[in-house]
Amino acid sequence: MGEGAIKHIGVVGCGLMGSGIAEVSARTGHDVVVVESSEDAAKAGLHRLETSLQRAEQRGKLDGPASDVLDRIQVLTDLDALADRDVVVEAIVEDEAMKTDLFRRLDAVVESPEAILASNTSSIPIMKLGVVTSRPTQVIGVHFFNPVPVLQLVELVPSLITSDDTTARARAWVQDGLGKQAIDCQDRAGFVVNALLIPFILSAIRMYESGFASAEDIDRGLVLGAAHPQGPLALADLIGLDTTKAVAESLYEEFKEPLYAAPPLLQRMVDAGLLGRKTGRGFYTYDAR
């Protein structure tokens, strides 16, 4: 990496998305600090990183041992540890109030006047996050896809007042620094992929809810009849039904289109804690790990 390149990465949250962002950053030579909300969450996040990297090593996906990548990652609980970062990526729960509070705190913590404050939000308008800081021109959406080490797409989402320089530096980091592919999106709820994907998933849930077809047959139909790699209900389980519901609500709030409204079944499943793969049960049942 050359002079002025982004080298020091901060990630807030070490769940599925945060750990994935930390992993790909460390695998491409960046120094990474991840901050979690508690010691237990930090330990769980570190374990997730260790497991993922060990699997990657076993499959021959790493240039060296997993331990070399792990040496470039710290998982801590103190937000002040992000003070010297070039980029900080927020990857916490999809909750607007929690995210805006975090961006206020990051604005106070991150010292460099040129640092980029990025959000991995799936749906919350970037403008709402930028305006709570003193540097809205340096706030941008950098939306990765799960699983982050595998999927190559990143959506870049500048707000109306994100600077061209911030967008250019974020694109250079994503494409040249991480080896991902970036697409440009306007700051609208859902961006490109989820604005198309979530209504499709919701339609599948409504079909299942109505008794029109079984979950297995809905998914089999799309896999075998439309060459989709995965059916929409299995995909909802992978995304997380809580995240699916949150994105749907954000889309509906912005556009007021009925096709964006979360079906009652989805709401009840989330209320019951049936969130998909991460809880062991959603539209399908999974081995608890």
XYZ file of C-alpha atoms in Angstrom:
289
model
C 0.000 0.000 0.000
C 1.348 3.370 -1.003
C 1.684 6.675 0.752
C -1.647 7.877 2.093
C -3.307 4.505 1.559
C -5.885 3.232 4.034
C -4.012 0.858 6.361
C -5.714 0.957 9.774
C -9.274 -0.383 9.878
C -11.771 -0.250 12.714
C -14.917 -2.350 12.879
C -17.688 -1.947 15.452
C -19.477 -5.236 15.981
C -18.077 -8.746 15.569
C -21.170 -10.664 14.543
C -21.508 -12.361 11.159
C -20.967 -9.166 9.168
C -18.461 -7.410 11.417
C -16.256 -10.472 11.751
C -16.380 -10.964 7.987
C -15.329 -7.361 7.319
C -12.524 -7.704 9.865
C -11.396 -10.967 8.292
C -11.205 -9.711 4.699
C -9.428 -6.567 5.896
C -6.797 -8.576 7.783
C -6.434 -11.084 4.942
C -5.497 -8.206 2.636
C -2.810 -6.909 4.973
C -4.662 -4.256 6.966
C -4.226 -3.684 10.691
C -7.660 -4.257 12.236
C -9.227 -3.294 15.554
C -12.703 -4.679 16.265
C -14.766 -3.309 19.146
C -17.583 -5.264 20.762
C -20.050 -4.278 23.465
C -18.929 -6.763 26.132
C -16.185 -9.252 27.003
C -18.490 -12.174 26.203
C -19.344 -10.708 22.796
C -15.647 -10.069 22.125
C -14.754 -13.670 22.969
C -17.543 -14.969 20.736
C -16.404 -12.697 17.917
C -12.782 -13.811 18.221
C -13.894 -17.447 18.190
C -15.920 -16.757 15.030
C -12.849 -15.243 13.372
C -10.591 -18.119 14.441
C -13.050 -20.720 13.138
C -13.525 -18.987 9.793
C -9.807 -18.480 9.223
C -8.939 -22.050 10.208
C -11.489 -23.318 7.679
C -10.034 -21.013 5.038
C -6.546 -22.342 5.787
C -7.736 -25.953 5.546
C -9.291 -25.218 2.148
C -6.137 -23.572 0.846
C -7.730 -20.109 0.641
C -4.973 -18.320 2.595
C -1.480 -17.440 1.421
C -0.083 -18.327 4.842
C -1.218 -19.706 8.201
C -4.424 -18.440 9.827
C -2.350 -17.289 12.795
C -0.643 -14.669 10.604
C -4.018 -13.127 9.756
C -5.202 -13.293 13.367
C -2.057 -11.448 14.442
C -3.362 -8.430 12.501
C -6.695 -8.394 14.402
C -7.461 -7.155 17.897
C -10.946 -7.684 19.375
C -11.522 -5.220 22.213
C -14.349 -3.606 24.183
C -13.133 0.014 24.350
C -14.370 2.352 21.608
C -11.392 4.628 22.281
C -9.201 1.967 20.647
C -10.520 3.260 17.295
C -8.950 6.700 17.733
C -6.147 6.147 15.194
C -8.160 4.366 12.472
C -8.254 5.486 8.813
C -11.665 3.869 8.262
C -14.208 2.732 10.850
C -17.019 0.464 9.659
C -20.136 0.238 11.819
C -21.625 -3.278 11.700
C -24.030 -3.407 14.641
C -27.699 -4.373 14.835
C -29.996 -2.817 12.208
C -31.499 -0.239 14.573
C -31.531 3.448 13.621
C -31.377 4.813 17.170
C -28.433 2.597 18.101
C -26.565 3.441 14.906
C -27.036 7.205 15.228
C -25.861 7.070 18.844
C -22.786 5.122 17.752
C -21.938 7.616 15.015
C -22.083 10.467 17.542
C -19.608 8.560 19.707
C -17.338 7.661 16.785
C -17.254 11.303 15.725
C -15.858 12.170 19.148
C -13.401 9.246 19.284
C -11.813 9.028 15.823
C -9.015 11.580 15.709
C -7.970 11.923 12.076
C -9.853 14.740 10.323
C -9.650 12.665 7.119
C -10.937 9.387 8.570
C -13.922 7.782 6.861
C -16.872 6.768 9.036
C -18.704 4.000 7.175
C -21.866 2.041 7.832
C -22.625 -1.507 6.751
C -26.352 -0.826 7.145
C -28.659 -2.775 4.854
C -31.343 -0.130 4.689
C -30.987 2.955 6.929
C -30.411 6.178 4.945
C -26.795 7.313 5.257
C -27.870 10.945 5.609
C -29.481 10.124 8.963
C -26.145 8.810 10.227
C -24.025 11.591 8.753
C -25.956 14.535 10.126
C -25.421 13.507 13.758
C -21.661 13.944 13.273
C -19.500 17.031 12.778
C -18.126 15.492 9.558
C -21.081 14.378 7.408
C -18.975 14.748 4.245
C -16.906 11.786 5.463
C -19.803 9.457 6.265
C -20.664 6.840 3.631
C -22.460 3.527 3.310
C -20.145 0.601 2.569
C -22.536 -2.344 2.419
C -20.948 -5.805 2.310
C -22.802 -9.070 1.704
C -22.880 -12.255 3.769
C -20.647 -14.263 3.820
C -18.202 -11.370 3.448
C -15.089 -13.491 2.709
C -16.917 -15.157 -0.211
C -19.220 -12.597 -1.843
C -17.449 -9.998 -3.957
C -20.031 -7.199 -4.022
C -19.931 -4.015 -1.960
C -22.517 -1.244 -2.373
C -21.068 2.261 -2.006
C -23.733 4.652 -0.775
C -22.799 8.337 -0.442
C -25.387 10.694 1.032
C -26.241 13.983 -0.647
C -23.420 15.645 1.273
C -20.775 12.907 1.257
C -17.747 14.397 -0.497
C -16.467 13.088 -3.825
C -13.088 12.551 -2.154
C -14.627 10.321 0.527
C -16.420 8.265 -2.115
C -13.258 7.933 -4.207
C -11.150 6.878 -1.211
C -13.794 4.371 -0.094
C -13.933 2.912 -3.617
C -10.145 2.625 -3.780
C -10.087 0.846 -0.416
C -12.873 -1.579 -1.370
C -11.548 -2.402 -4.830
C -7.773 -2.018 -4.570
C -7.358 -2.648 -0.845
C -9.845 -5.491 -0.333
C -10.156 -6.858 -3.864
C -13.953 -6.496 -3.909
C -16.213 -5.112 -6.646
C -18.127 -1.907 -5.886
C -21.372 -0.627 -7.340
C -22.703 2.902 -6.773
C -26.077 3.405 -5.127
C -28.206 6.410 -4.305
C -29.010 6.982 -0.634
C -32.411 5.331 -0.688
C -33.649 2.652 1.681
C -32.551 -0.787 0.528
C -29.990 0.588 -1.950
C -29.846 -1.643 -5.079
C -29.750 -5.261 -3.982
C -32.160 -5.230 -1.047
C -34.631 -2.964 -2.847
C -34.965 -5.781 -5.385
C -34.341 -8.788 -3.152
C -36.501 -8.091 -0.096
C -39.838 -7.713 -1.976
C -39.040 -11.011 -3.702
C -38.412 -12.739 -0.353
C -41.561 -11.187 1.141
C -43.607 -12.524 -1.793
C -42.259 -16.009 -1.088
C -43.172 -15.669 2.594
C -46.707 -14.584 1.668
C -47.012 -17.576 -0.682
C -45.924 -19.928 2.089
C -48.105 -18.169 4.682
C -51.185 -18.561 2.475
C -50.666 -22.316 2.124
C -50.161 -22.009 -1.624
C -47.020 -24.167 -1.500
C -44.591 -25.631 1.008
C -41.329 -23.908 1.872
C -39.423 -26.744 0.224
C -41.401 -26.527 -3.006
C -41.168 -22.731 -3.190
C -37.404 -22.915 -2.826
C -37.038 -25.918 -5.129
C -39.078 -24.104 -7.766
C -36.746 -21.112 -7.824
C -33.580 -23.223 -7.719
C -34.600 -25.668 -10.441
C -36.916 -23.437 -12.467
C -35.097 -20.107 -12.361
C -31.493 -21.264 -11.776
C -31.252 -19.444 -8.447
C -28.416 -20.827 -6.293
C -30.692 -20.784 -3.241
C -34.423 -20.469 -2.679
C -35.889 -17.266 -1.181
C -36.957 -18.803 2.138
C -33.590 -20.482 2.696
C -31.985 -17.162 1.789
C -34.150 -15.347 4.354
C -32.913 -17.820 6.973
C -29.323 -17.085 5.945
C -29.819 -13.302 6.028
C -31.653 -13.540 9.351
C -35.395 -13.009 9.653
C -34.858 -10.077 11.994
C -32.657 -8.360 9.412
C -35.148 -9.211 6.650
C -37.931 -7.638 8.714
C -35.836 -4.554 9.537
C -35.015 -3.936 5.879
C -38.661 -4.444 4.904
C -39.774 -1.911 7.505
C -37.200 0.613 6.321
C -38.339 0.179 2.709
C -41.991 0.532 3.675
C -41.295 3.606 5.793
C -39.574 5.305 2.873
C -41.749 4.283 -0.066
C -45.114 3.235 1.479
C -45.454 0.475 -1.109
C -47.587 -2.492 0.098
C -45.142 -5.014 -1.385
C -42.541 -3.768 1.142
C -44.738 -4.450 4.201
C -43.543 -7.338 6.375
C -46.076 -10.240 6.323
C -47.626 -11.177 9.686
C -45.865 -14.551 9.670
C -42.461 -12.881 9.414
C -43.312 -10.577 12.306
C -44.496 -13.482 14.481
C -41.381 -15.551 13.738
C -39.136 -12.658 14.733
C -41.169 -12.124 17.916
C -40.692 -15.830 18.710
C -36.935 -15.638 18.192
C -37.046 -17.891 15.125
C -34.461 -15.905 13.193
C -33.055 -18.516 10.824
C -29.623 -20.102 10.742
C -28.204 -18.036 13.597
C -30.802 -19.356 16.051
C -31.114 -22.854 14.572
C -34.672 -22.420 13.317
C -36.493 -20.255 10.785
C -38.334 -21.608 7.771
C -36.045 -24.611 8.191
C -34.329 -26.259 11.168
C -30.538 -26.218 11.429
C -27.944 -27.966 13.572
C -27.192 -25.909 16.664
C -23.510 -24.879 16.632
